[in-house]
Amino acid sequence: MYHLTEETDEDWWDVEALYDLCFAPGREALSSYRLRDGVAPVARLSLVARDDAGILAGAIRYWPVSIVGDHEAHDALLLGPVAVHPTRQGEGLGGHLIRESLLVAQDLGMERVMLVGDAPYYSRFGFSKLRDVEMPPPTNPDRVLAYRLQNGTWDGVTGKVMRITSAPDGPA
Ligand SMILES: CC(C)(COP(=O)(O)OP(=O)(O)OC[C@H]1O[C@@H](n2cnc3c(N)ncnc32)[C@H](O)[C@@H]1OP(=O)(O)O)[C@@H](O)C(=O)NCCC(=O)NCCS
């Protein structure tokens, strides 16, 4: 039995340790991390899953980003990292974290989510390839995926994904 709660300051280093365990060394060198530098995650969507003993089993974070086109800019949420402890994988926890956080984002009236990840995994949640939106290089465009939280919210959104310094829904 896992308990999902919003991540607090006390959770931060536990979550960092989990990510270090679950991802290849040097994860912070990835270009997507340049969008996170010095920016707070979106608190209401960044969740931790602990078991009955309080042990961290999984975590998900989101960051606010801006997609800047020639004539206009659009806010978006960058999903990730999401990770589940290797001893707890395959139990549905990753899916639970993703679905729950997407529901919260939808309820909050947020519009669009993107990520860099494996399409075979994220397609089961409704993510599909995002065209005409450019992540900082080097990023494989086939791994740039989108999810719409409200009808039509990706329509006409094009441009480069840029770092911003405040959450789309206010201070995180
Ligand atoms: C990806 C991750 C979060 C999934 O968590 P989980 O709790 O194991 O996921 P679930 O139990 O909800 O789903 C498991 C299913 O996803 C599939 N899956 C997991 N990772 C996958 C991937 N990269 N590509 C395709 N399918 C994947 C499993 O094969 C399994 O398939 P099944 O339902 O057909 O048996 C977890 O494996 C993890 O932490 N991986 C390392 C970190 C990582 O890669 N994070 C995602 C990138 S940001």
mmCIF file of C-alpha atoms and ligand atoms in Angstrom:
data_model
loop_
_atom_site.group_PDB
_atom_site.id
_atom_site.type_symbol
_atom_site.label_atom_id
_atom_site.label_comp_id
_atom_site.label_asym_id
_atom_site.label_seq_id
_atom_site.Cartn_x
_atom_site.Cartn_y
_atom_site.Cartn_z
ATOM 1 C CA MET A 1 0.000 0.000 0.000
ATOM 2 C CA TYR A 2 1.482 3.302 -1.102
ATOM 3 C CA HIS A 3 0.589 6.796 0.062
ATOM 4 C CA LEU A 4 0.878 9.586 -2.472
ATOM 5 C CA THR A 5 1.569 13.058 -1.116
ATOM 6 C CA GLU A 6 2.964 16.309 -2.453
ATOM 7 C CA GLU A 7 6.740 16.405 -2.188
ATOM 8 C CA THR A 8 7.992 18.632 0.635
ATOM 9 C CA ASP A 9 11.435 20.094 1.373
ATOM 10 C CA GLU A 10 12.055 17.137 3.703
ATOM 11 C CA ASP A 11 11.559 14.723 0.783
ATOM 12 C CA TRP A 12 13.994 16.469 -1.570
ATOM 13 C CA TRP A 13 17.194 14.504 -0.887
ATOM 14 C CA ASP A 14 15.364 11.187 -0.654
ATOM 15 C CA VAL A 15 13.936 11.835 -4.106
ATOM 16 C CA GLU A 16 17.342 12.892 -5.456
ATOM 17 C CA ALA A 17 18.833 9.631 -4.126
ATOM 18 C CA LEU A 18 16.051 7.645 -5.798
ATOM 19 C CA TYR A 19 16.674 9.382 -9.123
ATOM 20 C CA ASP A 20 20.422 8.762 -8.806
ATOM 21 C CA LEU A 21 19.682 5.084 -8.284
ATOM 22 C CA CYS A 22 17.202 4.773 -11.154
ATOM 23 C CA PHE A 23 18.939 6.800 -13.864
ATOM 24 C CA ALA A 24 22.333 6.516 -15.491
ATOM 25 C CA PRO A 25 25.151 8.512 -13.904
ATOM 26 C CA GLY A 26 25.312 12.063 -15.201
ATOM 27 C CA ARG A 27 21.532 12.400 -15.519
ATOM 28 C CA GLU A 28 21.856 16.099 -14.714
ATOM 29 C CA ALA A 29 23.957 16.621 -17.825
ATOM 30 C CA LEU A 30 20.901 15.909 -19.985
ATOM 31 C CA SER A 31 19.691 18.904 -21.943
ATOM 32 C CA SER A 32 16.266 18.745 -20.272
ATOM 33 C CA TYR A 33 17.949 19.627 -16.973
ATOM 34 C CA ARG A 34 18.966 23.013 -18.401
ATOM 35 C CA LEU A 35 15.256 23.851 -18.358
ATOM 36 C CA ARG A 36 15.161 23.055 -14.638
ATOM 37 C CA ASP A 37 18.273 24.922 -13.489
ATOM 38 C CA GLY A 38 17.349 27.384 -10.755
ATOM 39 C CA VAL A 39 13.612 26.784 -11.249
ATOM 40 C CA ALA A 40 11.386 25.255 -8.577
ATOM 41 C CA PRO A 41 9.350 22.195 -9.527
ATOM 42 C CA VAL A 42 5.576 22.590 -9.645
ATOM 43 C CA ALA A 43 4.756 21.723 -6.047
ATOM 44 C CA ARG A 44 1.174 20.615 -6.509
ATOM 45 C CA LEU A 45 2.100 18.054 -9.148
ATOM 46 C CA SER A 46 5.350 16.725 -7.699
ATOM 47 C CA LEU A 47 4.383 13.647 -5.734
ATOM 48 C CA VAL A 48 6.133 11.078 -3.592
ATOM 49 C CA ALA A 49 4.893 7.554 -2.932
ATOM 50 C CA ARG A 50 5.865 6.048 0.414
ATOM 51 C CA ASP A 51 4.937 2.644 1.784
ATOM 52 C CA ASP A 52 3.323 2.014 5.180
ATOM 53 C CA ALA A 53 6.780 2.137 6.784
ATOM 54 C CA GLY A 54 7.475 5.543 5.215
ATOM 55 C CA ILE A 55 10.045 4.190 2.756
ATOM 56 C CA LEU A 56 10.178 6.115 -0.527
ATOM 57 C CA ALA A 57 9.086 3.858 -3.399
ATOM 58 C CA GLY A 58 8.542 6.323 -6.225
ATOM 59 C CA ALA A 59 8.468 9.984 -7.156
ATOM 60 C CA ILE A 60 7.439 12.297 -9.947
ATOM 61 C CA ARG A 61 8.295 15.940 -10.530
ATOM 62 C CA TYR A 62 7.114 18.524 -13.034
ATOM 63 C CA TRP A 63 8.699 21.785 -14.133
ATOM 64 C CA PRO A 64 7.143 24.820 -15.766
ATOM 65 C CA VAL A 65 8.521 25.677 -19.207
ATOM 66 C CA SER A 66 7.641 28.073 -21.964
ATOM 67 C CA ILE A 67 7.344 27.251 -25.649
ATOM 68 C CA VAL A 68 8.445 30.329 -27.503
ATOM 69 C CA GLY A 69 7.357 30.714 -31.113
ATOM 70 C CA ASP A 70 7.830 33.503 -33.623
ATOM 71 C CA HIS A 71 4.771 35.421 -32.466
ATOM 72 C CA GLU A 72 3.641 34.008 -29.136
ATOM 73 C CA ALA A 73 4.676 31.910 -26.165
ATOM 74 C CA HIS A 74 2.757 29.129 -24.431
ATOM 75 C CA ASP A 75 3.195 27.726 -20.942
ATOM 76 C CA ALA A 76 3.637 23.983 -20.607
ATOM 77 C CA LEU A 77 4.502 21.453 -17.946
ATOM 78 C CA LEU A 78 7.615 19.335 -18.361
ATOM 79 C CA LEU A 79 6.909 15.922 -16.811
ATOM 80 C CA GLY A 80 9.860 14.217 -15.192
ATOM 81 C CA PRO A 81 11.823 12.803 -13.790
ATOM 82 C CA VAL A 82 9.561 9.945 -12.729
ATOM 83 C CA ALA A 83 11.109 6.909 -11.100
ATOM 84 C CA VAL A 84 10.157 3.862 -9.078
ATOM 85 C CA HIS A 85 12.626 2.015 -6.884
ATOM 86 C CA PRO A 86 13.954 -1.056 -8.750
ATOM 87 C CA THR A 87 12.521 -3.398 -6.119
ATOM 88 C CA ARG A 88 9.046 -1.878 -6.598
ATOM 89 C CA GLN A 89 8.906 -1.664 -10.387
ATOM 90 C CA GLY A 90 6.202 -3.452 -12.365
ATOM 91 C CA GLU A 91 3.560 -3.089 -9.644
ATOM 92 C CA GLY A 92 1.774 -0.215 -11.352
ATOM 93 C CA LEU A 93 3.229 2.525 -9.167
ATOM 94 C CA GLY A 94 4.817 4.464 -12.045
ATOM 95 C CA GLY A 95 1.486 4.494 -13.837
ATOM 96 C CA HIS A 96 -0.296 5.547 -10.665
ATOM 97 C CA LEU A 97 2.053 8.503 -10.148
ATOM 98 C CA ILE A 98 1.662 9.624 -13.750
ATOM 99 C CA ARG A 99 -2.137 9.300 -13.872
ATOM 100 C CA GLU A 100 -2.711 10.937 -10.486
ATOM 101 C CA SER A 101 -0.486 13.908 -11.248
ATOM 102 C CA LEU A 102 -2.074 14.388 -14.676
ATOM 103 C CA LEU A 103 -5.511 14.432 -13.031
ATOM 104 C CA VAL A 104 -4.370 17.068 -10.541
ATOM 105 C CA ALA A 105 -2.976 19.173 -13.382
ATOM 106 C CA GLN A 106 -6.250 18.832 -15.285
ATOM 107 C CA ASP A 107 -8.303 19.778 -12.225
ATOM 108 C CA LEU A 108 -6.106 22.836 -11.734
ATOM 109 C CA GLY A 109 -6.990 23.936 -15.263
ATOM 110 C CA MET A 110 -3.490 23.510 -16.633
ATOM 111 C CA GLU A 111 -3.337 23.013 -20.366
ATOM 112 C CA ARG A 112 -0.504 20.927 -21.704
ATOM 113 C CA VAL A 113 2.225 18.508 -20.638
ATOM 114 C CA MET A 114 5.334 17.433 -22.483
ATOM 115 C CA LEU A 115 8.254 15.148 -21.719
ATOM 116 C CA VAL A 116 11.302 13.449 -23.167
ATOM 117 C CA GLY A 117 10.901 9.706 -22.826
ATOM 118 C CA ASP A 118 10.079 6.309 -24.254
ATOM 119 C CA ALA A 119 6.971 6.458 -26.461
ATOM 120 C CA PRO A 120 6.161 2.752 -25.876
ATOM 121 C CA TYR A 121 5.749 3.489 -22.163
ATOM 122 C CA TYR A 122 4.084 6.901 -22.240
ATOM 123 C CA SER A 123 1.657 6.138 -25.072
ATOM 124 C CA ARG A 124 -0.394 4.051 -22.636
ATOM 125 C CA PHE A 125 -1.223 7.278 -20.750
ATOM 126 C CA GLY A 126 -2.211 9.122 -23.925
ATOM 127 C CA PHE A 127 1.101 10.778 -24.817
ATOM 128 C CA SER A 128 1.989 11.065 -28.490
ATOM 129 C CA LYS A 129 4.821 12.512 -30.520
ATOM 130 C CA LEU A 130 5.042 16.282 -30.352
ATOM 131 C CA ARG A 131 5.833 17.974 -33.652
ATOM 132 C CA ASP A 132 7.168 21.469 -34.269
ATOM 133 C CA VAL A 133 8.300 21.936 -30.672
ATOM 134 C CA GLU A 134 12.045 21.891 -30.186
ATOM 135 C CA MET A 135 13.782 20.811 -26.983
ATOM 136 C CA PRO A 136 17.293 22.127 -26.287
ATOM 137 C CA PRO A 137 19.838 20.055 -28.216
ATOM 138 C CA PRO A 138 20.868 17.336 -28.133
ATOM 139 C CA THR A 139 17.420 15.732 -27.854
ATOM 140 C CA ASN A 140 16.059 12.966 -30.050
ATOM 141 C CA PRO A 141 12.851 14.506 -31.489
ATOM 142 C CA ASP A 142 11.189 11.073 -31.536
ATOM 143 C CA ARG A 143 11.316 11.101 -27.723
ATOM 144 C CA VAL A 144 9.567 14.446 -27.335
ATOM 145 C CA LEU A 145 5.999 13.582 -26.370
ATOM 146 C CA ALA A 146 2.869 15.576 -25.576
ATOM 147 C CA TYR A 147 -0.322 15.177 -23.583
ATOM 148 C CA ARG A 148 -3.248 17.565 -23.727
ATOM 149 C CA LEU A 149 -5.001 18.321 -20.460
ATOM 150 C CA GLN A 150 -7.844 20.203 -22.155
ATOM 151 C CA ASN A 151 -9.249 19.910 -25.670
ATOM 152 C CA GLY A 152 -7.105 21.342 -28.424
ATOM 153 C CA THR A 153 -4.500 22.866 -26.148
ATOM 154 C CA TRP A 154 -1.579 21.766 -28.330
ATOM 155 C CA ASP A 155 -3.156 23.062 -31.529
ATOM 156 C CA GLY A 156 -0.892 25.631 -33.169
ATOM 157 C CA VAL A 157 1.760 25.447 -30.436
ATOM 158 C CA THR A 158 5.187 25.652 -32.061
ATOM 159 C CA GLY A 159 8.596 26.929 -31.072
ATOM 160 C CA LYS A 160 11.552 26.320 -28.815
ATOM 161 C CA VAL A 161 11.183 25.080 -25.254
ATOM 162 C CA MET A 162 12.701 27.634 -22.890
ATOM 163 C CA ARG A 163 13.386 27.879 -19.188
ATOM 164 C CA ILE A 164 11.074 30.095 -17.142
ATOM 165 C CA THR A 165 11.259 31.146 -13.530
ATOM 166 C CA SER A 166 7.709 30.822 -12.224
ATOM 167 C CA ALA A 167 5.074 28.092 -12.343
ATOM 168 C CA PRO A 168 2.188 28.553 -14.799
ATOM 169 C CA ASP A 169 -0.282 28.414 -11.908
ATOM 170 C CA GLY A 170 1.621 30.819 -9.683
ATOM 171 C CA PRO A 171 4.469 30.273 -7.232
ATOM 172 C CA ALA A 172 5.290 26.585 -6.858
HETATM 173 C C1 LIG B 1 9.644 3.900 -15.974
HETATM 174 C C2 LIG B 1 9.235 3.564 -14.532
HETATM 175 C C3 LIG B 1 8.957 4.863 -13.784
HETATM 176 C C4 LIG B 1 7.964 2.726 -14.583
HETATM 177 O O1 LIG B 1 7.549 2.466 -13.253
HETATM 178 P P1 LIG B 1 6.783 1.099 -12.887
HETATM 179 O O2 LIG B 1 6.162 1.278 -11.546
HETATM 180 O O3 LIG B 1 7.700 -0.035 -13.060
HETATM 181 O O4 LIG B 1 5.676 1.093 -14.030
HETATM 182 P P2 LIG B 1 4.290 0.365 -14.068
HETATM 183 O O5 LIG B 1 4.306 -0.771 -13.079
HETATM 184 O O6 LIG B 1 3.220 1.373 -13.953
HETATM 185 O O7 LIG B 1 4.266 -0.196 -15.538
HETATM 186 C C5 LIG B 1 5.092 -1.278 -15.866
HETATM 187 C C6 LIG B 1 4.973 -1.508 -17.360
HETATM 188 O O8 LIG B 1 5.687 -0.482 -18.040
HETATM 189 C C7 LIG B 1 6.621 -1.070 -18.922
HETATM 190 N N1 LIG B 1 7.775 -0.178 -19.022
HETATM 191 C C8 LIG B 1 8.541 0.320 -18.042
HETATM 192 N N2 LIG B 1 9.507 1.102 -18.560
HETATM 193 C C9 LIG B 1 9.339 1.088 -19.895
HETATM 194 C C10 LIG B 1 10.019 1.699 -20.972
HETATM 195 N N3 LIG B 1 11.083 2.468 -20.780
HETATM 196 N N4 LIG B 1 9.554 1.464 -22.221
HETATM 197 C C11 LIG B 1 8.477 0.678 -22.447
HETATM 198 N N5 LIG B 1 7.783 0.068 -21.457
HETATM 199 C C12 LIG B 1 8.227 0.272 -20.204
HETATM 200 C C13 LIG B 1 6.941 -2.395 -18.258
HETATM 201 O O9 LIG B 1 7.481 -3.297 -19.212
HETATM 202 C C14 LIG B 1 5.569 -2.836 -17.787
HETATM 203 O O10 LIG B 1 4.839 -3.310 -18.886
HETATM 204 P P3 LIG B 1 3.523 -4.226 -18.718
HETATM 205 O O11 LIG B 1 2.471 -3.399 -18.012
HETATM 206 O O12 LIG B 1 3.138 -4.554 -20.118
HETATM 207 O O13 LIG B 1 3.977 -5.389 -17.895
HETATM 208 C C15 LIG B 1 10.322 2.713 -13.809
HETATM 209 O O14 LIG B 1 10.587 1.555 -14.575
HETATM 210 C C16 LIG B 1 11.627 3.454 -13.568
HETATM 211 O O15 LIG B 1 11.789 4.107 -12.547
HETATM 212 N N6 LIG B 1 12.580 3.334 -14.518
HETATM 213 C C17 LIG B 1 13.870 3.972 -14.388
HETATM 214 C C18 LIG B 1 13.752 5.472 -14.527
HETATM 215 C C19 LIG B 1 13.096 5.847 -15.843
HETATM 216 O O16 LIG B 1 13.422 5.347 -16.906
HETATM 217 N N7 LIG B 1 12.119 6.789 -15.755
HETATM 218 C C20 LIG B 1 11.336 7.218 -16.890
HETATM 219 C C21 LIG B 1 12.028 8.223 -17.720
HETATM 220 S S1 LIG B 1 11.757 9.894 -17.143
#
